[in-house]
PDB file of C-alpha atoms in Angstrom:
ATOM      1  CA  MET Q   1     118.217 110.542 130.536  1.00  0.00           C
ATOM      2  CA  PHE Q   2     115.070 111.761 129.249  1.00  0.00           C
ATOM      3  CA  SER Q   3     116.418 110.813 125.895  1.00  0.00           C
ATOM      4  CA  THR Q   4     116.086 106.267 127.181  1.00  0.00           C
ATOM      5  CA  LEU Q   5     112.730 107.965 127.264  1.00  0.00           C
ATOM      6  CA  ALA Q   6     111.678 108.674 124.229  1.00  0.00           C
ATOM      7  CA  VAL Q   7     114.123 105.968 122.567  1.00  0.00           C
ATOM      8  CA  ALA Q   8     111.373 103.084 124.990  1.00  0.00           C
ATOM      9  CA  SER Q   9     108.644 105.544 123.708  1.00  0.00           C
ATOM     10  CA  SER Q  10     108.978 104.694 119.870  1.00  0.00           C
ATOM     11  CA  GLY Q  11     109.734 101.253 120.739  1.00  0.00           C
ATOM     12  CA  LEU Q  12     106.406 101.313 122.453  1.00  0.00           C
ATOM     13  CA  SER Q  13     104.958 103.319 119.169  1.00  0.00           C
ATOM     14  CA  ALA Q  14     106.275 101.299 116.348  1.00  0.00           C
ATOM     15  CA  GLN Q  15     105.510  97.583 118.260  1.00  0.00           C
ATOM     16  CA  ARG Q  16     101.436  99.054 118.699  1.00  0.00           C
ATOM     17  CA  VAL Q  17     101.254  99.828 114.815  1.00  0.00           C
ATOM     18  CA  ARG Q  18     102.883  96.356 114.025  1.00  0.00           C
ATOM     19  CA  MET Q  19     100.145  94.707 116.538  1.00  0.00           C
ATOM     20  CA  ASP Q  20      97.135  96.854 114.909  1.00  0.00           C
ATOM     21  CA  ILE Q  21      98.337  95.144 111.278  1.00  0.00           C
ATOM     22  CA  ILE Q  22      98.562  91.994 112.804  1.00  0.00           C
ATOM     23  CA  ALA Q  23      95.401  92.229 113.598  1.00  0.00           C
ATOM     24  CA  GLN Q  24      93.891  93.340 110.513  1.00  0.00           C
ATOM     25  CA  ASN Q  25      95.399  90.299 108.720  1.00  0.00           C
ATOM     26  CA  LEU Q  26      93.552  87.838 111.020  1.00  0.00           C
ATOM     27  CA  ALA Q  27      90.520  89.809 111.060  1.00  0.00           C
ATOM     28  CA  ASN Q  28      90.984  89.642 107.252  1.00  0.00           C
ATOM     29  CA  ALA Q  29      92.630  86.080 107.329  1.00  0.00           C
ATOM     30  CA  GLU Q  30      89.310  84.974 105.001  1.00  0.00           C
ATOM     31  CA  THR Q  31      88.286  87.981 103.175  1.00  0.00           C
ATOM     32  CA  THR Q  32      88.401  86.349  99.159  1.00  0.00           C
ATOM     33  CA  LYS Q  33      86.850  90.007  98.478  1.00  0.00           C
ATOM     34  CA  THR Q  34      87.939  92.818  98.817  1.00  0.00           C
ATOM     35  CA  PRO Q  35      86.620  96.067  97.504  1.00  0.00           C
ATOM     36  CA  GLN Q  36      89.747  96.535  95.218  1.00  0.00           C
ATOM     37  CA  GLY Q  37      88.573  93.206  93.486  1.00  0.00           C
ATOM     38  CA  GLY Q  38      90.667  90.047  94.564  1.00  0.00           C
ATOM     39  CA  PRO Q  39      91.759  88.127  97.752  1.00  0.00           C
ATOM     40  CA  TYR Q  40      92.679  90.603 100.981  1.00  0.00           C
ATOM     41  CA  GLN Q  41      97.134  90.560 100.971  1.00  0.00           C
ATOM     42  CA  ARG Q  42      98.995  90.125 104.137  1.00  0.00           C
ATOM     43  CA  ARG Q  43      99.770  93.778 105.608  1.00  0.00           C
ATOM     44  CA  VAL Q  44     103.774  94.481 106.093  1.00  0.00           C
ATOM     45  CA  VAL Q  45     105.254  96.790 108.484  1.00  0.00           C
ATOM     46  CA  ASN Q  46     108.410  98.587 107.804  1.00  0.00           C
ATOM     47  CA  LEU Q  47     110.540 100.283 110.766  1.00  0.00           C
ATOM     48  CA  GLU Q  48     113.700 101.494 111.086  1.00  0.00           C
ATOM     49  CA  ALA Q  49     116.148 102.093 113.197  1.00  0.00           C
ATOM     50  CA  ILE Q  50     116.530 106.275 113.788  1.00  0.00           C
ATOM     51  CA  GLU Q  51     120.316 107.414 114.323  1.00  0.00           C
ATOM     52  CA  PRO Q  52     120.774 109.830 117.208  1.00  0.00           C
ATOM     53  CA  ALA Q  53     122.673 113.172 116.387  1.00  0.00           C
ATOM     54  CA  PHE Q  54     126.162 112.400 117.498  1.00  0.00           C
ATOM     55  CA  LEU Q  55     126.427 109.369 115.444  1.00  0.00           C
ATOM     56  CA  THR Q  56     125.655 111.849 112.329  1.00  0.00           C
ATOM     57  CA  THR Q  57     126.486 114.997 113.096  1.00  0.00           C
ATOM     58  CA  THR Q  58     129.728 116.812 111.383  1.00  0.00           C
ATOM     59  CA  THR Q  59     132.532 118.835 113.845  1.00  0.00           C
ATOM     60  CA  SER Q  60     135.571 120.268 112.752  1.00  0.00           C
ATOM     61  CA  ALA Q  61     138.052 119.358 115.644  1.00  0.00           C
ATOM     62  CA  ALA Q  62     140.516 118.802 113.706  1.00  0.00           C
ATOM     63  CA  PRO Q  63     142.852 121.596 112.729  1.00  0.00           C
ATOM     64  CA  GLY Q  64     141.314 122.284 108.528  1.00  0.00           C
ATOM     65  CA  GLY Q  65     138.861 119.630 108.455  1.00  0.00           C
ATOM     66  CA  ALA Q  66     135.700 118.632 109.446  1.00  0.00           C
ATOM     67  CA  THR Q  67     135.854 115.042 111.210  1.00  0.00           C
ATOM     68  CA  THR Q  68     132.841 113.116 111.548  1.00  0.00           C
ATOM     69  CA  THR Q  69     131.570 112.254 115.019  1.00  0.00           C
ATOM     70  CA  SER Q  70     132.063 108.294 114.282  1.00  0.00           C
ATOM     71  CA  ASP Q  71     136.235 109.191 113.537  1.00  0.00           C
ATOM     72  CA  LEU Q  72     136.084 111.409 116.991  1.00  0.00           C
ATOM     73  CA  LEU Q  73     134.561 107.705 118.610  1.00  0.00           C
ATOM     74  CA  ASN Q  74     136.976 105.354 116.713  1.00  0.00           C
ATOM     75  CA  ALA Q  75     139.370 107.226 117.084  1.00  0.00           C
ATOM     76  CA  SER Q  76     142.933 106.044 118.683  1.00  0.00           C
ATOM     77  CA  PRO Q  77     143.910 108.959 121.399  1.00  0.00           C
ATOM     78  CA  GLY Q  78     146.467 111.762 120.564  1.00  0.00           C
ATOM     79  CA  SER Q  79     145.421 111.578 116.859  1.00  0.00           C
ATOM     80  CA  ALA Q  80     144.577 114.947 115.318  1.00  0.00           C
ATOM     81  CA  ALA Q  81     140.672 113.632 115.620  1.00  0.00           C
ATOM     82  CA  LEU Q  82     141.185 114.005 119.381  1.00  0.00           C
ATOM     83  CA  MET Q  83     142.367 117.785 119.835  1.00  0.00           C
ATOM     84  CA  GLY Q  84     140.489 119.800 121.574  1.00  0.00           C
ATOM     85  CA  VAL Q  85     138.651 116.639 122.815  1.00  0.00           C
ATOM     86  CA  PRO Q  86     138.483 117.168 126.475  1.00  0.00           C
ATOM     87  CA  ASN Q  87     140.699 113.949 128.180  1.00  0.00           C
ATOM     88  CA  SER Q  88     137.475 113.025 130.926  1.00  0.00           C
ATOM     89  CA  MET Q  89     135.385 112.107 127.829  1.00  0.00           C
ATOM     90  CA  LEU Q  90     137.947 110.049 126.116  1.00  0.00           C
ATOM     91  CA  MET Q  91     138.446 108.444 128.976  1.00  0.00           C
ATOM     92  CA  LYS Q  92     135.231 107.523 129.493  1.00  0.00           C
ATOM     93  CA  GLY Q  93     133.819 106.543 125.991  1.00  0.00           C
ATOM     94  CA  LEU Q  94     131.511 109.674 125.407  1.00  0.00           C
ATOM     95  CA  PRO Q  95     131.517 112.086 122.313  1.00  0.00           C
ATOM     96  CA  PRO Q  96     132.096 115.367 123.582  1.00  0.00           C
ATOM     97  CA  MET Q  97     129.021 117.397 124.151  1.00  0.00           C
ATOM     98  CA  GLY Q  98     127.123 119.488 122.646  1.00  0.00           C
ATOM     99  CA  MET Q  99     126.806 116.405 119.972  1.00  0.00           C
ATOM    100  CA  VAL Q 100     124.206 114.173 122.162  1.00  0.00           C
ATOM    101  CA  ASP Q 101     121.119 115.702 121.380  1.00  0.00           C
ATOM    102  CA  ASP Q 102     118.788 113.651 119.404  1.00  0.00           C
ATOM    103  CA  THR Q 103     117.757 110.343 121.000  1.00  0.00           C
ATOM    104  CA  GLY Q 104     117.878 107.756 118.625  1.00  0.00           C
ATOM    105  CA  GLY Q 105     115.407 105.351 118.459  1.00  0.00           C
ATOM    106  CA  VAL Q 106     112.955 103.367 116.109  1.00  0.00           C
ATOM    107  CA  ARG Q 107     110.271 104.431 113.989  1.00  0.00           C
ATOM    108  CA  VAL Q 108     107.551 103.175 111.222  1.00  0.00           C
ATOM    109  CA  THR Q 109     109.297 103.986 107.720  1.00  0.00           C
ATOM    110  CA  SER Q 110     105.815 102.792 106.295  1.00  0.00           C
ATOM    111  CA  ILE Q 111     103.026  99.367 105.483  1.00  0.00           C
ATOM    112  CA  GLY Q 112     104.069  97.629 102.719  1.00  0.00           C
ATOM    113  CA  VAL Q 113     101.325  95.373 100.751  1.00  0.00           C
ATOM    114  CA  ASP Q 114     102.955  91.191 100.906  1.00  0.00           C
ATOM    115  CA  LYS Q 115     102.855  90.469  97.002  1.00  0.00           C
ATOM    116  CA  ALA Q 116     103.130  86.670  97.880  1.00  0.00           C
ATOM    117  CA  GLU Q 117     100.384  84.346  95.925  1.00  0.00           C
ATOM    118  CA  GLY Q 118      97.725  82.897  98.436  1.00  0.00           C
ATOM    119  CA  PRO Q 119      96.803  79.309  98.506  1.00  0.00           C
ATOM    120  CA  MET Q 120      93.932  78.525  95.957  1.00  0.00           C
ATOM    121  CA  ILE Q 121      91.449  75.746  97.587  1.00  0.00           C
ATOM    122  CA  TYR Q 122      88.281  74.099  96.109  1.00  0.00           C
ATOM    123  CA  ASN Q 123      84.786  75.791  96.949  1.00  0.00           C
ATOM    124  CA  PRO Q 124      82.812  74.967  93.870  1.00  0.00           C
ATOM    125  CA  GLY Q 125      79.794  76.711  95.771  1.00  0.00           C
ATOM    126  CA  SER Q 126      81.011  80.183  96.633  1.00  0.00           C
ATOM    127  CA  PRO Q 127      80.540  83.403  94.611  1.00  0.00           C
ATOM    128  CA  ASP Q 128      83.987  84.150  93.903  1.00  0.00           C
ATOM    129  CA  ALA Q 129      85.355  80.636  92.253  1.00  0.00           C
ATOM    130  CA  ASN Q 130      86.878  80.581  89.060  1.00  0.00           C
ATOM    131  CA  GLU Q 131      85.784  78.088  86.425  1.00  0.00           C
ATOM    132  CA  GLN Q 132      86.689  74.918  88.009  1.00  0.00           C
ATOM    133  CA  GLY Q 133      85.598  75.530  91.446  1.00  0.00           C
ATOM    134  CA  TYR Q 134      88.990  76.475  92.748  1.00  0.00           C
ATOM    135  CA  VAL Q 135      89.335  80.371  95.277  1.00  0.00           C
ATOM    136  CA  LYS Q 136      91.543  82.092  95.641  1.00  0.00           C
ATOM    137  CA  MET Q 137      92.970  82.737  99.254  1.00  0.00           C
ATOM    138  CA  PRO Q 138      94.873  85.200 101.124  1.00  0.00           C
ATOM    139  CA  ASN Q 139      98.177  85.204 101.471  1.00  0.00           C
ATOM    140  CA  VAL Q 140      97.745  85.449 105.115  1.00  0.00           C
ATOM    141  CA  ASN Q 141      99.553  82.253 107.809  1.00  0.00           C
ATOM    142  CA  MET Q 142      97.555  82.142 110.644  1.00  0.00           C
ATOM    143  CA  THR Q 143     100.718  80.228 112.310  1.00  0.00           C
ATOM    144  CA  GLN Q 144     102.716  82.981 111.262  1.00  0.00           C
ATOM    145  CA  GLU Q 145     100.784  86.005 112.710  1.00  0.00           C
ATOM    146  CA  LEU Q 146     100.412  84.685 115.267  1.00  0.00           C
ATOM    147  CA  MET Q 147     103.855  84.465 115.645  1.00  0.00           C
ATOM    148  CA  ASP Q 148     105.035  87.529 115.059  1.00  0.00           C
ATOM    149  CA  LEU Q 149     101.869  89.215 117.032  1.00  0.00           C
ATOM    150  CA  MET Q 150     104.126  87.760 120.253  1.00  0.00           C
ATOM    151  CA  ASN Q 151     106.902  88.691 118.869  1.00  0.00           C
ATOM    152  CA  SER Q 152     105.620  92.218 118.923  1.00  0.00           C
ATOM    153  CA  ARG Q 153     103.871  91.780 122.226  1.00  0.00           C
ATOM    154  CA  ARG Q 154     107.154  90.455 123.798  1.00  0.00           C
ATOM    155  CA  LEU Q 155     108.838  93.653 122.658  1.00  0.00           C
ATOM    156  CA  TYR Q 156     106.255  96.473 123.813  1.00  0.00           C
ATOM    157  CA  GLU Q 157     106.741  95.269 127.261  1.00  0.00           C
ATOM    158  CA  ALA Q 158     110.363  95.497 127.150  1.00  0.00           C
ATOM    159  CA  ASN Q 159     109.995  98.391 125.637  1.00  0.00           C
ATOM    160  CA  ALA Q 160     107.127  99.301 128.545  1.00  0.00           C
ATOM    161  CA  THR Q 161     109.652  97.538 131.232  1.00  0.00           C
ATOM    162  CA  VAL Q 162     112.519 100.495 130.102  1.00  0.00           C
ATOM    163  CA  PHE Q 163     110.170 102.886 129.907  1.00  0.00           C
ATOM    164  CA  GLN Q 164     109.184 102.430 133.437  1.00  0.00           C
ATOM    165  CA  VAL Q 165     112.379 101.422 134.981  1.00  0.00           C
ATOM    166  CA  ALA Q 166     114.154 105.090 133.368  1.00  0.00           C
ATOM    167  CA  ARG Q 167     111.112 106.922 134.545  1.00  0.00           C
ATOM    168  CA  ALA Q 168     111.841 105.287 138.084  1.00  0.00           C
ATOM    169  CA  MET Q 169     115.548 106.685 137.657  1.00  0.00           C
ATOM    170  CA  LEU Q 170     114.125 109.860 136.963  1.00  0.00           C
ATOM    171  CA  HIS Q 171     112.129 110.132 140.747  1.00  0.00           C
ATOM    172  CA  LYS Q 172     115.301 109.058 142.314  1.00  0.00           C
ATOM    173  CA  ALA Q 173     117.536 111.440 140.691  1.00  0.00           C
ATOM    174  CA  ILE Q 174     114.647 114.756 141.483  1.00  0.00           C
ATOM    175  CA  ASP Q 175     114.482 112.859 145.409  1.00  0.00           C
ATOM    176  CA  ILE Q 176     118.400 113.436 145.116  1.00  0.00           C
TER     177      ILE Q 176
END
C-alpha cells in the first residue's frame, strides 16, 4: 500500500518540475537576449518510468538456471520456471514473495533545451535587430506551452487524487 503512495508522490514531483519549466518558458517567451547570447531557448523536461524491482529482479526458480521475474509472470502453469512458486500466488497472478520491494513510478531524467529555431520578427527599432531589421525570437509557442501546462496540471491532480485515496485506504486499514 505504501508503494501506491510512493508512485503517486513521484508523479506529483515530476509534474511539479514540468509546471516550473513551462512557467519559465512562458516567462521568457519574449526574451531576445540571454547571458549566453541569442534568444531564449525553450526547455523541455524528460521523464523516465521507474520499473518496479519485481520486474527486473533475477531469481533462481528453476533448478540449474536463473529465471527473470518476467519469465515467471509469463510462464505457463506447470513449466519449470514456476517450480517452487506457491499455487495460491500463481492463481492470483502475483509475483513470488520477496520480489515486490521497489515501487516504480516516474522520475525526471533531465531538462533539455529545444534546439528548434524561433521565428524572425521584423522590428528594426530593436537593439537585437540584424542588418535587415529582423529580430530572432525565442522558440516558445505560447499555445503549445499552455496546452502542456493544462496537461501537466491534470496529471498532477490525478496523482494527488490517487495519493488521497491511498491514504484514506491506509487509514481505514489501520482502523480495522
